[in-house]
Amino acid sequence: MYMQNPVFIPGPTNMPEILRKAADMPTLDHRSPLFGEILRPALAGVKKVLKTEAASVYVFPSTGTGGWETAITNTLSPGDRVLAARYGMFSQRWIDMCQRHGLKVDIIEAAWGGGAPADRYEEILAGDTAHEIKAVLVTHNETATGVKSDIAAVRRAIDAARHPALLFVDGVSSIASMDFRMDEWSVDIAVTGSQKGFMLPAGLAITAFSPKALAAVETARLPRTFFDIRDMARSYANNAYPYTPAVGLLNGLKLSTELLLAEGLENVFARHRRIASGIRAAVRAWGLELCARSEDLYSDTVSAIRTPDGFDATSIVAHAAKTYDVAFGVGLGEVAGKVFRIGHLGSLTDVMALSGIATAEMVMVDLGLNIRLGSGVAAAQDYYRDGRASKIQAAA
Ligand SMILES: *Cc1c(COP(=O)(O)O)cnc(C)c1O
């Protein structure tokens, strides 16, 4: 295939040519000093993207899911209690992983379309006077529902309850696309992967541990070998890995962080917000609604769009792939068949977003939904022009 449309799935995301080339390297001896010249800047770049000075970064050949496992197995012991809210497929999968590792999960059931309920976290933590709960899990951006949660609010809840639990954050679909402040929010472990905001192929689990999380590693008794950060830390001291590193991907990660920092993190976040706002304008013009229940919850990386009752939202994704060679995301779990998702993170421009909106319109008209061709495109064009036109006027 030599002609390809952009994808509109919330990961893996579109890859800039320059990053693909950076990840495609000739074989390099990972025990040579050359490797350190890739590893060091990659780790330092990730720290900047996470807005942390205090944390230590560990990158494994894996995916975001392996990052979850790295977080829990390095810091917890069999039978430990952890607190997590379930409000989508990804928060659910992390809970499931904890249970399979023999952890006791206190689950806060929350609405799919709502965010992490900080008040419920506080209530439960305040009630745990024996401090049995060792960790609090939060999914920053629930990719299944297009909902962003307020991590600062969860931190305030933990502090208000005067609870010593660690704070673990799944930032797989937020980090490098939406603001993430590891130090300011006192996040103890942050988890992401290479194939979303970092615009690389899948293959890296990217984790960061606060000093407090590192202290917990010493007493944690869950079995771990491949994901043991102590082995990783010892090897990093010699610019090496405990096993064969994914050198090409790490080289891609080094360049990815350079690109993000050169664009400016705040500009990267503003670009995601602008593109997402245009897509949301289109959704409004179609007369459809987002799964996310209120504006403060809107994700700038993925929109889950509800289709009318009785309509199978999955048919949109199937038809778009078959007829127009364009990928959108299906609804997962509780919202399967009820929503389709437009992923809008990573390497994306206003113009690319317009092509996705235009395609979604063709598909919905093909399938008989009551939508006028061009309505969403026009709404997004208005939104994107506004920002640009005022810039041009200011420059004149
Ligand atoms: C994609 C995603 C994951 C899973 O990551 P993999 O790299 O597929 O293992 C976990 N959490 C969230 C929020 C995600 O979007």
PDB file of C-alpha atoms in Angstrom, residues 50-55 135-136 138 151-159 163-169 180-190 208-213:
ATOM      1  CA  LEU A  50       6.107  14.514  32.257  1.00  0.00           C
ATOM      2  CA  LYS A  51       7.107  17.823  33.908  1.00  0.00           C
ATOM      3  CA  THR A  52       9.136  16.024  36.538  1.00  0.00           C
ATOM      4  CA  GLU A  53      12.558  16.511  38.027  1.00  0.00           C
ATOM      5  CA  ALA A  54      12.086  14.204  40.984  1.00  0.00           C
ATOM      6  CA  ALA A  55      10.984  11.017  39.200  1.00  0.00           C
ATOM      7  CA  ALA A 135      -2.234   2.619  46.144  1.00  0.00           C
ATOM      8  CA  VAL A 136      -4.839   4.729  44.374  1.00  0.00           C
ATOM      9  CA  VAL A 138      -6.633   6.674  38.226  1.00  0.00           C
ATOM     10  CA  ILE A 151      -5.667  14.266  38.654  1.00  0.00           C
ATOM     11  CA  ALA A 152      -4.985  17.334  40.803  1.00  0.00           C
ATOM     12  CA  ALA A 153      -8.406  16.810  42.426  1.00  0.00           C
ATOM     13  CA  VAL A 154      -7.576  13.173  43.223  1.00  0.00           C
ATOM     14  CA  ARG A 155      -4.287  14.316  44.770  1.00  0.00           C
ATOM     15  CA  ARG A 156      -6.195  16.854  46.889  1.00  0.00           C
ATOM     16  CA  ALA A 157      -8.585  14.069  47.945  1.00  0.00           C
ATOM     17  CA  ILE A 158      -5.698  11.853  49.097  1.00  0.00           C
ATOM     18  CA  ASP A 159      -4.131  14.743  50.994  1.00  0.00           C
ATOM     19  CA  HIS A 163      -3.702   9.103  53.579  1.00  0.00           C
ATOM     20  CA  PRO A 164      -0.234   7.815  52.664  1.00  0.00           C
ATOM     21  CA  ALA A 165      -1.346   5.732  49.639  1.00  0.00           C
ATOM     22  CA  LEU A 166       0.679   5.989  46.439  1.00  0.00           C
ATOM     23  CA  LEU A 167      -0.964   7.632  43.420  1.00  0.00           C
ATOM     24  CA  PHE A 168      -0.653   5.671  40.156  1.00  0.00           C
ATOM     25  CA  VAL A 169      -1.843   7.338  36.956  1.00  0.00           C
ATOM     26  CA  PHE A 180       0.504  16.194  32.673  1.00  0.00           C
ATOM     27  CA  ARG A 181       2.251  17.548  35.778  1.00  0.00           C
ATOM     28  CA  MET A 182       3.891  14.666  37.559  1.00  0.00           C
ATOM     29  CA  ASP A 183       5.650  16.694  40.255  1.00  0.00           C
ATOM     30  CA  GLU A 184       2.966  19.323  40.810  1.00  0.00           C
ATOM     31  CA  TRP A 185       0.275  16.664  41.215  1.00  0.00           C
ATOM     32  CA  SER A 186       2.603  14.421  43.273  1.00  0.00           C
ATOM     33  CA  VAL A 187       1.967  11.472  41.000  1.00  0.00           C
ATOM     34  CA  ASP A 188       3.932   8.461  42.282  1.00  0.00           C
ATOM     35  CA  ILE A 189       3.867   6.373  39.121  1.00  0.00           C
ATOM     36  CA  ALA A 190       2.977   7.552  35.629  1.00  0.00           C
ATOM     37  CA  ALA A 208       8.184   7.069  35.849  1.00  0.00           C
ATOM     38  CA  PHE A 209       8.563   6.474  39.591  1.00  0.00           C
ATOM     39  CA  SER A 210       8.607   9.162  42.284  1.00  0.00           C
ATOM     40  CA  PRO A 211      11.088   8.829  45.176  1.00  0.00           C
ATOM     41  CA  LYS A 212       8.193   7.612  47.346  1.00  0.00           C
ATOM     42  CA  ALA A 213       7.335   4.910  44.797  1.00  0.00           C
TER      43      ALA A 213
END
